[in-house]
Amino acid sequence: MTIHLPQGPYTPRATPLDLAPGAAAPTSRTVFSAAHVVADPYADIGPDDPAAVDWESTLAFRRHLWAHGLGVAEAMDTAQRGMGLDWAGAAELIRRSAAEAKAVGGRIACGVGTDQLPGDGPDPTLADVRAAYEEQLALAEESGVQPILMASRALVRAARGPEDYLATYAHLLRQASEPVILHWLGPMFDPALEGYWGSSDLDEATDTFLKVIAEHPDKVDGIKISLLDAAREIDVRRRLPGGVRCYTGDDFNYPELIAGDERGFSHALLGIFDPLGPLAAHAVRVLDTGDVDGFRALLDPTVELSRHLFRSPTRFYKTGVVFLAWLAGHQDHFTMVGGLQSARSLPHLAKAYELADGLGLFPDPGLAEHRMRSLLAVHGGTR
């Protein structure tokens, strides 16, 4: 039956892709999905109150990702760090997810940042930044998860040049008991990170970033680059010391970056692999066999959806991610931490539904259609 979307009539797909859980993890690439959190829609809270999380549904979604062979990148940007989820909430998320990963044998890495520092008032000092990172690093290590050193808004405010970034990261890497993942998140994801690594000139910033790695290769498992710039990622990837992995965070160009070329490839740590999880894991298992064309045939068609979800302002991509999780039946509502469900328009969400349904991403297309119709009705749709 045709559904009338803002962009025009659409006939929903009748059957989903056959992507049953239980397959082994990919072997040729390490693949993490940065997972979203599920809000508690019945919590009586205001906009300035701490986030209310539906822990059962949040952990169930992580079990879904692990069941398909993916690793979980926890408490990252996709989980609304700095956009509704504060450090107290993130700390609880890390503890709970770490315990769940241990129980089911799932791979997990967790974001370590400085978001317990106030975002307003006097600029923090470098000592403040180090202490905040140390607190979060200690929690990650106590929880038994691999730390991901996230880019810090506070460090942008405290640093006076590249040397302050070099000193701060050197201090943290010396303290880390196991190799970490370094995360470079671009300002398209978070405008407060403009000028990270001490310069708005990306060539200069890249040199500083690589210098941190070159001076501590034994403490860096890999790097995650989220700049939506495939050429720069490839350049950085080719300049990494031996044994240091590149995890693509490029939600615009991930198929080509994961497939790689004769000089190397990227692993993956991606927000788009939240809605694409089962399909992404299947595609990389095809790549494990050496079938690059088969891998690209599966993942290339998903890029249109990803570019739609991550279009400017990119930081609001989480809204589309959670919307698709609701349509797919992973949660019972479309309510987000911080009320972020209002961050995208109805036409944007309707297009996301059409693209995702066309790819066969919904395990129950009938449920997805029913929920899309209910959203249209709530917005005043009568057709």
mmCIF file of C-alpha atoms in Angstrom:
data_model
loop_
_atom_site.group_PDB
_atom_site.id
_atom_site.type_symbol
_atom_site.label_atom_id
_atom_site.label_comp_id
_atom_site.label_asym_id
_atom_site.label_seq_id
_atom_site.Cartn_x
_atom_site.Cartn_y
_atom_site.Cartn_z
ATOM 1 C CA MET A 1 0.000 0.000 0.000
ATOM 2 C CA THR A 2 1.312 3.436 -0.917
ATOM 3 C CA ILE A 3 2.320 5.786 1.874
ATOM 4 C CA HIS A 4 2.205 9.513 1.121
ATOM 5 C CA LEU A 5 5.422 11.091 2.351
ATOM 6 C CA PRO A 6 6.251 14.804 2.192
ATOM 7 C CA GLN A 7 8.450 14.108 -0.843
ATOM 8 C CA GLY A 8 5.710 12.160 -2.619
ATOM 9 C CA PRO A 9 4.033 8.732 -2.690
ATOM 10 C CA TYR A 10 6.156 5.706 -1.792
ATOM 11 C CA THR A 11 5.414 1.978 -1.880
ATOM 12 C CA PRO A 12 7.171 0.275 1.034
ATOM 13 C CA ARG A 13 9.335 -2.744 0.530
ATOM 14 C CA ALA A 14 7.623 -6.050 1.331
ATOM 15 C CA THR A 15 10.551 -8.095 2.651
ATOM 16 C CA PRO A 16 13.726 -7.195 4.567
ATOM 17 C CA LEU A 17 17.252 -8.388 3.948
ATOM 18 C CA ASP A 18 17.944 -11.812 5.417
ATOM 19 C CA LEU A 19 20.577 -10.912 8.019
ATOM 20 C CA ALA A 20 20.124 -13.224 10.972
ATOM 21 C CA PRO A 21 22.271 -12.733 14.090
ATOM 22 C CA GLY A 22 24.833 -15.258 15.223
ATOM 23 C CA ALA A 23 27.511 -14.886 12.539
ATOM 24 C CA ALA A 24 31.155 -14.590 13.505
ATOM 25 C CA ALA A 25 32.899 -11.246 13.800
ATOM 26 C CA PRO A 26 34.690 -10.029 10.678
ATOM 27 C CA THR A 27 38.367 -10.990 10.555
ATOM 28 C CA SER A 28 40.003 -8.781 7.946
ATOM 29 C CA ARG A 29 38.871 -5.502 9.548
ATOM 30 C CA THR A 30 38.110 -4.459 13.106
ATOM 31 C CA VAL A 31 34.632 -2.960 13.009
ATOM 32 C CA PHE A 32 33.024 -0.865 15.744
ATOM 33 C CA SER A 33 29.549 0.610 15.728
ATOM 34 C CA ALA A 34 29.236 3.812 17.738
ATOM 35 C CA ALA A 35 25.940 3.110 19.490
ATOM 36 C CA HIS A 36 23.128 5.461 20.500
ATOM 37 C CA VAL A 37 21.390 5.608 23.871
ATOM 38 C CA VAL A 38 17.663 5.111 24.437
ATOM 39 C CA ALA A 39 15.926 7.774 26.521
ATOM 40 C CA ASP A 40 13.314 7.045 29.167
ATOM 41 C CA PRO A 41 10.203 8.717 27.683
ATOM 42 C CA TYR A 42 8.269 8.628 30.966
ATOM 43 C CA ALA A 43 10.868 10.418 33.069
ATOM 44 C CA ASP A 44 9.528 13.674 34.528
ATOM 45 C CA ILE A 45 12.557 15.834 33.833
ATOM 46 C CA GLY A 46 13.242 19.322 32.529
ATOM 47 C CA PRO A 47 15.762 20.551 29.951
ATOM 48 C CA ASP A 48 18.380 21.296 32.619
ATOM 49 C CA ASP A 49 18.063 17.968 34.436
ATOM 50 C CA PRO A 50 20.421 15.015 33.973
ATOM 51 C CA ALA A 51 19.522 12.615 31.186
ATOM 52 C CA ALA A 52 17.079 9.816 31.946
ATOM 53 C CA VAL A 53 18.194 6.655 30.148
ATOM 54 C CA ASP A 54 16.172 3.512 29.490
ATOM 55 C CA TRP A 55 18.965 1.139 30.488
ATOM 56 C CA GLU A 56 17.218 -2.080 29.477
ATOM 57 C CA SER A 57 16.591 -0.908 25.903
ATOM 58 C CA THR A 58 20.008 0.732 25.652
ATOM 59 C CA LEU A 59 21.805 -2.476 26.605
ATOM 60 C CA ALA A 60 19.505 -4.583 24.422
ATOM 61 C CA PHE A 61 20.629 -2.574 21.412
ATOM 62 C CA ARG A 62 24.261 -3.295 22.251
ATOM 63 C CA ARG A 63 23.474 -6.989 22.467
ATOM 64 C CA HIS A 64 21.935 -6.676 18.996
ATOM 65 C CA LEU A 65 25.204 -5.259 17.633
ATOM 66 C CA TRP A 66 27.344 -7.880 19.336
ATOM 67 C CA ALA A 67 25.054 -10.635 18.054
ATOM 68 C CA HIS A 68 25.909 -9.585 14.514
ATOM 69 C CA GLY A 69 29.663 -9.666 15.164
ATOM 70 C CA LEU A 70 30.288 -5.943 15.600
ATOM 71 C CA GLY A 71 32.269 -4.245 18.312
ATOM 72 C CA VAL A 72 30.603 -1.447 20.271
ATOM 73 C CA ALA A 73 32.191 1.992 20.572
ATOM 74 C CA GLU A 74 30.527 3.207 23.753
ATOM 75 C CA ALA A 75 29.843 6.667 25.180
ATOM 76 C CA MET A 76 30.913 8.406 21.986
ATOM 77 C CA ASP A 77 29.418 11.241 19.971
ATOM 78 C CA THR A 78 26.592 8.971 18.781
ATOM 79 C CA ALA A 79 25.585 8.438 22.421
ATOM 80 C CA GLN A 80 25.065 12.220 22.660
ATOM 81 C CA ARG A 81 28.158 12.998 24.706
ATOM 82 C CA GLY A 82 28.017 16.758 25.165
ATOM 83 C CA MET A 83 24.560 16.885 23.557
ATOM 84 C CA GLY A 84 22.288 15.629 26.319
ATOM 85 C CA LEU A 85 24.401 12.978 28.045
ATOM 86 C CA ASP A 86 26.682 14.383 30.738
ATOM 87 C CA TRP A 87 29.702 12.712 32.309
ATOM 88 C CA ALA A 88 27.697 11.134 35.146
ATOM 89 C CA GLY A 89 25.390 9.513 32.600
ATOM 90 C CA ALA A 90 28.298 8.484 30.387
ATOM 91 C CA ALA A 91 30.126 6.936 33.351
ATOM 92 C CA GLU A 92 27.079 4.851 34.198
ATOM 93 C CA LEU A 93 26.741 3.865 30.544
ATOM 94 C CA ILE A 94 30.371 2.716 30.445
ATOM 95 C CA ARG A 95 30.004 0.658 33.631
ATOM 96 C CA ARG A 96 26.801 -1.020 32.492
ATOM 97 C CA SER A 97 27.977 -1.697 28.934
ATOM 98 C CA ALA A 98 31.333 -3.005 30.118
ATOM 99 C CA ALA A 99 29.587 -5.508 32.379
ATOM 100 C CA GLU A 100 27.238 -6.515 29.557
ATOM 101 C CA ALA A 101 30.150 -6.954 27.131
ATOM 102 C CA LYS A 102 31.904 -9.216 29.623
ATOM 103 C CA ALA A 103 28.737 -11.264 30.081
ATOM 104 C CA VAL A 104 28.215 -11.906 26.367
ATOM 105 C CA GLY A 105 31.831 -11.822 25.159
ATOM 106 C CA GLY A 106 31.376 -8.657 23.112
ATOM 107 C CA ARG A 107 34.151 -6.334 22.042
ATOM 108 C CA ILE A 108 33.935 -2.824 23.492
ATOM 109 C CA ALA A 109 35.889 0.421 23.529
ATOM 110 C CA CYS A 110 34.739 3.537 25.380
ATOM 111 C CA GLY A 111 35.090 7.259 24.987
ATOM 112 C CA VAL A 112 37.324 9.116 27.452
ATOM 113 C CA GLY A 113 37.041 12.897 27.510
ATOM 114 C CA THR A 114 36.785 15.952 29.708
ATOM 115 C CA ASP A 115 33.061 16.710 29.694
ATOM 116 C CA GLN A 116 32.820 16.871 33.488
ATOM 117 C CA LEU A 117 34.445 20.307 33.205
ATOM 118 C CA PRO A 118 31.997 23.245 32.957
ATOM 119 C CA GLY A 119 31.388 24.557 29.467
ATOM 120 C CA ASP A 120 31.078 28.171 30.554
ATOM 121 C CA GLY A 121 32.869 30.502 32.932
ATOM 122 C CA PRO A 122 36.659 30.960 33.038
ATOM 123 C CA ASP A 123 38.738 28.861 30.679
ATOM 124 C CA PRO A 124 40.065 25.666 32.262
ATOM 125 C CA THR A 125 43.785 25.236 32.792
ATOM 126 C CA LEU A 126 45.831 22.479 31.211
ATOM 127 C CA ALA A 127 46.042 20.900 34.670
ATOM 128 C CA ASP A 128 42.237 20.864 34.811
ATOM 129 C CA VAL A 129 42.098 19.161 31.440
ATOM 130 C CA ARG A 130 44.663 16.533 32.417
ATOM 131 C CA ALA A 131 42.850 15.766 35.663
ATOM 132 C CA ALA A 132 39.511 15.374 33.868
ATOM 133 C CA TYR A 133 41.007 13.033 31.272
ATOM 134 C CA GLU A 134 42.717 11.052 34.050
ATOM 135 C CA GLU A 135 39.452 10.550 35.913
ATOM 136 C CA GLN A 136 37.738 9.176 32.846
ATOM 137 C CA LEU A 137 40.729 7.094 31.775
ATOM 138 C CA ALA A 138 40.807 5.497 35.217
ATOM 139 C CA LEU A 139 37.129 4.555 34.962
ATOM 140 C CA ALA A 140 37.611 2.990 31.528
ATOM 141 C CA GLU A 141 40.567 0.942 32.696
ATOM 142 C CA GLU A 142 38.810 -0.119 35.912
ATOM 143 C CA SER A 143 35.855 -1.243 33.783
ATOM 144 C CA GLY A 144 38.119 -3.351 31.581
ATOM 145 C CA VAL A 145 37.393 -1.536 28.305
ATOM 146 C CA GLN A 146 39.710 -0.130 25.676
ATOM 147 C CA PRO A 147 39.886 3.669 26.042
ATOM 148 C CA ILE A 148 39.220 6.025 23.144
ATOM 149 C CA LEU A 149 40.802 9.409 23.892
ATOM 150 C CA MET A 150 38.149 11.761 22.538
ATOM 151 C CA ALA A 151 38.790 15.299 21.363
ATOM 152 C CA SER A 152 38.208 17.767 24.191
ATOM 153 C CA ARG A 153 36.319 21.058 24.028
ATOM 154 C CA ALA A 154 38.086 22.052 27.246
ATOM 155 C CA LEU A 155 41.508 21.458 25.698
ATOM 156 C CA VAL A 156 40.612 23.782 22.821
ATOM 157 C CA ARG A 157 39.912 26.503 25.399
ATOM 158 C CA ALA A 158 42.972 25.778 27.531
ATOM 159 C CA ALA A 159 45.637 25.224 24.886
ATOM 160 C CA ARG A 160 47.652 28.095 23.496
ATOM 161 C CA GLY A 161 49.277 26.190 20.665
ATOM 162 C CA PRO A 162 50.337 22.779 19.326
ATOM 163 C CA GLU A 163 52.865 22.288 22.121
ATOM 164 C CA ASP A 164 50.059 22.151 24.693
ATOM 165 C CA TYR A 165 48.359 19.352 22.759
ATOM 166 C CA LEU A 166 51.634 17.456 22.478
ATOM 167 C CA ALA A 167 52.299 17.770 26.199
ATOM 168 C CA THR A 168 48.758 16.839 27.224
ATOM 169 C CA TYR A 169 48.555 13.734 25.061
ATOM 170 C CA ALA A 170 52.086 12.663 26.011
ATOM 171 C CA HIS A 171 51.087 12.858 29.664
ATOM 172 C CA LEU A 172 47.966 10.763 29.104
ATOM 173 C CA LEU A 173 49.619 8.158 26.912
ATOM 174 C CA ARG A 174 52.377 7.615 29.450
ATOM 175 C CA GLN A 175 49.693 6.851 32.037
ATOM 176 C CA ALA A 176 47.601 4.516 29.878
ATOM 177 C CA SER A 177 48.184 0.902 30.851
ATOM 178 C CA GLU A 178 47.162 -0.434 27.418
ATOM 179 C CA PRO A 179 47.189 1.035 23.889
ATOM 180 C CA VAL A 180 44.360 3.494 23.246
ATOM 181 C CA ILE A 181 42.516 4.793 20.212
ATOM 182 C CA LEU A 182 43.018 8.503 19.480
ATOM 183 C CA HIS A 183 39.977 10.324 18.139
ATOM 184 C CA TRP A 184 40.087 13.422 15.963
ATOM 185 C CA LEU A 185 36.539 14.755 15.640
ATOM 186 C CA GLY A 186 36.102 17.605 13.181
ATOM 187 C CA PRO A 187 34.108 20.810 13.757
ATOM 188 C CA MET A 188 31.340 19.615 11.441
ATOM 189 C CA PHE A 189 30.461 17.180 14.256
ATOM 190 C CA ASP A 190 31.179 19.670 17.053
ATOM 191 C CA PRO A 191 31.832 23.357 16.242
ATOM 192 C CA ALA A 192 33.576 23.795 19.618
ATOM 193 C CA LEU A 193 36.444 21.643 18.291
ATOM 194 C CA GLU A 194 37.500 24.137 15.623
ATOM 195 C CA GLY A 195 41.288 24.461 15.618
ATOM 196 C CA TYR A 196 41.992 21.145 17.315
ATOM 197 C CA TRP A 197 45.658 20.173 17.558
ATOM 198 C CA GLY A 198 46.483 23.863 17.818
ATOM 199 C CA SER A 199 45.649 25.096 14.327
ATOM 200 C CA SER A 200 42.725 25.646 11.960
ATOM 201 C CA ASP A 201 45.132 24.794 9.132
ATOM 202 C CA LEU A 202 44.448 21.090 8.635
ATOM 203 C CA ASP A 203 47.949 20.403 7.301
ATOM 204 C CA GLU A 204 49.503 21.869 10.442
ATOM 205 C CA ALA A 205 46.983 20.085 12.653
ATOM 206 C CA THR A 206 47.708 16.799 10.901
ATOM 207 C CA ASP A 207 51.442 17.174 11.516
ATOM 208 C CA THR A 208 50.843 17.699 15.240
ATOM 209 C CA PHE A 209 48.468 14.734 15.394
ATOM 210 C CA LEU A 210 51.008 12.488 13.699
ATOM 211 C CA LYS A 211 53.779 13.723 15.971
ATOM 212 C CA VAL A 212 51.823 12.576 19.032
ATOM 213 C CA ILE A 213 51.537 9.107 17.499
ATOM 214 C CA ALA A 214 55.150 8.942 16.329
ATOM 215 C CA GLU A 215 56.403 9.739 19.822
ATOM 216 C CA HIS A 216 54.224 7.074 21.503
ATOM 217 C CA PRO A 217 53.529 4.297 18.954
ATOM 218 C CA ASP A 218 53.498 1.608 21.639
ATOM 219 C CA LYS A 219 50.576 3.322 23.412
ATOM 220 C CA VAL A 220 48.420 3.935 20.318
ATOM 221 C CA ASP A 221 46.390 0.999 19.013
ATOM 222 C CA GLY A 222 44.891 3.182 16.323
ATOM 223 C CA ILE A 223 43.365 6.479 15.341
ATOM 224 C CA LYS A 224 39.809 7.440 14.462
ATOM 225 C CA ILE A 225 39.498 10.292 11.991
ATOM 226 C CA SER A 226 36.120 12.009 11.622
ATOM 227 C CA LEU A 227 36.771 14.823 9.155
ATOM 228 C CA LEU A 228 34.626 13.627 6.203
ATOM 229 C CA ASP A 229 37.730 14.021 4.020
ATOM 230 C CA ALA A 230 38.729 10.744 2.371
ATOM 231 C CA ALA A 231 41.920 12.070 0.781
ATOM 232 C CA ARG A 232 43.211 13.372 4.120
ATOM 233 C CA GLU A 233 42.406 10.102 5.858
ATOM 234 C CA ILE A 234 44.291 8.132 3.223
ATOM 235 C CA ASP A 235 47.274 10.468 3.545
ATOM 236 C CA VAL A 236 47.306 10.109 7.338
ATOM 237 C CA ARG A 237 46.822 6.344 7.086
ATOM 238 C CA ARG A 238 49.897 6.026 4.884
ATOM 239 C CA ARG A 239 51.989 8.065 7.333
ATOM 240 C CA LEU A 240 51.180 6.033 10.439
ATOM 241 C CA PRO A 241 53.908 4.018 12.178
ATOM 242 C CA GLY A 242 53.775 0.283 11.615
ATOM 243 C CA GLY A 243 51.228 -1.454 13.813
ATOM 244 C CA VAL A 244 49.049 1.633 14.355
ATOM 245 C CA ARG A 245 45.641 1.172 12.789
ATOM 246 C CA CYS A 246 43.391 3.722 11.132
ATOM 247 C CA TYR A 247 39.698 3.471 12.054
ATOM 248 C CA THR A 248 37.631 5.435 9.597
ATOM 249 C CA GLY A 249 35.046 7.759 11.054
ATOM 250 C CA ASP A 250 34.118 9.082 7.616
ATOM 251 C CA ASP A 251 30.380 8.540 7.266
ATOM 252 C CA PHE A 252 30.495 9.868 3.686
ATOM 253 C CA ASN A 253 33.226 7.666 2.180
ATOM 254 C CA TYR A 254 33.449 4.532 4.315
ATOM 255 C CA PRO A 255 33.094 1.829 1.608
ATOM 256 C CA GLU A 256 36.160 2.945 -0.337
ATOM 257 C CA LEU A 257 38.186 3.604 2.826
ATOM 258 C CA ILE A 258 37.427 0.204 4.342
ATOM 259 C CA ALA A 259 38.047 -1.566 1.025
ATOM 260 C CA GLY A 260 41.389 0.223 0.782
ATOM 261 C CA ASP A 261 43.980 0.083 -1.963
ATOM 262 C CA GLU A 262 47.327 -1.533 -2.684
ATOM 263 C CA ARG A 263 48.916 0.559 0.090
ATOM 264 C CA GLY A 264 46.500 -0.213 2.910
ATOM 265 C CA PHE A 265 42.978 0.115 4.256
ATOM 266 C CA SER A 266 40.986 1.520 7.145
ATOM 267 C CA HIS A 267 39.229 -0.360 9.896
ATOM 268 C CA ALA A 268 35.931 1.176 11.026
ATOM 269 C CA LEU A 269 34.465 3.049 13.975
ATOM 270 C CA LEU A 270 31.312 4.616 12.610
ATOM 271 C CA GLY A 271 28.040 6.134 13.746
ATOM 272 C CA ILE A 272 26.354 5.003 10.538
ATOM 273 C CA PHE A 273 27.057 1.412 11.564
ATOM 274 C CA ASP A 274 24.408 1.874 14.265
ATOM 275 C CA PRO A 275 21.509 1.635 11.758
ATOM 276 C CA LEU A 276 23.586 -0.344 9.245
ATOM 277 C CA GLY A 277 24.984 -2.811 11.802
ATOM 278 C CA PRO A 278 23.844 -6.196 10.442
ATOM 279 C CA LEU A 279 24.391 -5.208 6.799
ATOM 280 C CA ALA A 280 27.803 -3.665 7.547
ATOM 281 C CA ALA A 281 28.994 -6.747 9.392
ATOM 282 C CA HIS A 282 27.796 -9.010 6.568
ATOM 283 C CA ALA A 283 29.548 -6.832 3.985
ATOM 284 C CA VAL A 284 32.864 -6.972 5.836
ATOM 285 C CA ARG A 285 32.581 -10.752 6.137
ATOM 286 C CA VAL A 286 32.249 -10.799 2.346
ATOM 287 C CA LEU A 287 35.397 -8.678 2.218
ATOM 288 C CA ASP A 288 37.102 -11.254 4.458
ATOM 289 C CA THR A 289 36.899 -13.670 1.516
ATOM 290 C CA GLY A 290 38.730 -11.225 -0.737
ATOM 291 C CA ASP A 291 35.588 -10.265 -2.640
ATOM 292 C CA VAL A 292 36.041 -6.502 -2.832
ATOM 293 C CA ASP A 293 33.408 -6.111 -5.534
ATOM 294 C CA GLY A 294 30.858 -8.005 -3.446
ATOM 295 C CA PHE A 295 31.661 -5.839 -0.447
ATOM 296 C CA ARG A 296 31.224 -2.650 -2.456
ATOM 297 C CA ALA A 297 27.996 -3.949 -4.013
ATOM 298 C CA LEU A 298 26.557 -4.294 -0.512
ATOM 299 C CA LEU A 299 27.837 -1.079 1.073
ATOM 300 C CA ASP A 300 27.952 1.442 -1.781
ATOM 301 C CA PRO A 301 24.134 1.704 -1.971
ATOM 302 C CA THR A 302 24.032 2.686 1.726
ATOM 303 C CA VAL A 303 26.058 5.866 1.208
ATOM 304 C CA GLU A 304 23.054 7.892 0.069
ATOM 305 C CA LEU A 305 21.311 7.169 3.372
ATOM 306 C CA SER A 306 24.436 7.957 5.375
ATOM 307 C CA ARG A 307 25.037 11.242 3.590
ATOM 308 C CA HIS A 308 21.427 12.144 4.195
ATOM 309 C CA LEU A 309 21.610 11.417 7.930
ATOM 310 C CA PHE A 310 24.932 13.233 8.293
ATOM 311 C CA ARG A 311 24.142 16.255 6.171
ATOM 312 C CA SER A 312 24.755 19.697 7.636
ATOM 313 C CA PRO A 313 24.373 20.485 10.470
ATOM 314 C CA THR A 314 26.140 17.155 10.849
ATOM 315 C CA ARG A 315 26.047 17.087 14.649
ATOM 316 C CA PHE A 316 22.308 16.332 14.485
ATOM 317 C CA TYR A 317 22.817 12.996 12.715
ATOM 318 C CA LYS A 318 21.909 11.281 16.010
ATOM 319 C CA THR A 319 18.259 12.199 15.422
ATOM 320 C CA GLY A 320 18.101 10.136 12.247
ATOM 321 C CA VAL A 321 19.983 7.259 13.864
ATOM 322 C CA VAL A 322 17.512 7.026 16.760
ATOM 323 C CA PHE A 323 14.557 7.490 14.405
ATOM 324 C CA LEU A 324 15.653 4.478 12.359
ATOM 325 C CA ALA A 325 16.160 2.425 15.537
ATOM 326 C CA TRP A 326 12.544 3.186 16.472
ATOM 327 C CA LEU A 327 11.254 2.234 13.031
ATOM 328 C CA ALA A 328 13.319 -0.964 13.151
ATOM 329 C CA GLY A 329 11.731 -1.996 16.450
ATOM 330 C CA HIS A 330 14.805 -1.627 18.651
ATOM 331 C CA GLN A 331 12.916 0.771 20.935
ATOM 332 C CA ASP A 332 9.273 1.595 21.561
ATOM 333 C CA HIS A 333 9.361 5.357 21.076
ATOM 334 C CA PHE A 334 11.052 8.226 19.267
ATOM 335 C CA THR A 335 12.100 10.274 22.281
ATOM 336 C CA MET A 336 15.716 11.319 22.692
ATOM 337 C CA VAL A 337 17.951 12.484 25.495
ATOM 338 C CA GLY A 338 17.770 16.267 25.621
ATOM 339 C CA GLY A 339 14.718 16.353 23.361
ATOM 340 C CA LEU A 340 16.934 16.014 20.303
ATOM 341 C CA GLN A 341 14.143 14.275 18.357
ATOM 342 C CA SER A 342 13.121 17.801 17.325
ATOM 343 C CA ALA A 343 16.467 18.523 15.657
ATOM 344 C CA ARG A 344 15.462 17.264 12.187
ATOM 345 C CA SER A 345 12.421 18.100 10.085
ATOM 346 C CA LEU A 346 9.607 15.747 9.123
ATOM 347 C CA PRO A 347 10.709 15.750 5.445
ATOM 348 C CA HIS A 348 14.253 14.812 6.550
ATOM 349 C CA LEU A 349 12.962 11.899 8.628
ATOM 350 C CA ALA A 350 10.574 10.764 5.905
ATOM 351 C CA LYS A 351 13.428 10.627 3.406
ATOM 352 C CA ALA A 352 15.495 8.622 5.889
ATOM 353 C CA TYR A 353 12.615 6.138 6.175
ATOM 354 C CA GLU A 354 12.332 5.810 2.399
ATOM 355 C CA LEU A 355 16.063 5.243 1.912
ATOM 356 C CA ALA A 356 16.384 2.773 4.792
ATOM 357 C CA ASP A 357 13.312 0.828 3.704
ATOM 358 C CA GLY A 358 14.616 0.676 0.156
ATOM 359 C CA LEU A 359 17.798 -0.929 1.476
ATOM 360 C CA GLY A 360 15.817 -3.559 3.391
ATOM 361 C CA LEU A 361 17.155 -2.439 6.769
ATOM 362 C CA PHE A 362 13.930 -2.886 8.735
ATOM 363 C CA PRO A 363 13.474 -6.407 10.164
ATOM 364 C CA ASP A 364 9.693 -5.844 10.054
ATOM 365 C CA PRO A 365 8.815 -3.509 7.163
ATOM 366 C CA GLY A 366 5.166 -3.494 8.230
ATOM 367 C CA LEU A 367 6.060 -2.184 11.692
ATOM 368 C CA ALA A 368 8.283 0.490 10.178
ATOM 369 C CA GLU A 369 5.500 1.587 7.845
ATOM 370 C CA HIS A 370 2.972 1.700 10.708
ATOM 371 C CA ARG A 371 5.298 3.834 12.806
ATOM 372 C CA MET A 372 6.055 6.142 9.893
ATOM 373 C CA ARG A 373 2.332 6.623 9.339
ATOM 374 C CA SER A 374 1.828 7.379 13.034
ATOM 375 C CA LEU A 375 4.532 10.042 12.906
ATOM 376 C CA LEU A 376 2.899 11.613 9.865
ATOM 377 C CA ALA A 377 -0.433 11.641 11.679
ATOM 378 C CA VAL A 378 1.063 13.310 14.752
ATOM 379 C CA HIS A 379 2.467 16.003 12.471
ATOM 380 C CA GLY A 380 -0.957 16.629 10.958
ATOM 381 C CA GLY A 381 -0.733 14.405 7.917
ATOM 382 C CA THR A 382 -4.110 13.297 6.613
ATOM 383 C CA ARG A 383 -3.256 11.358 3.463
#
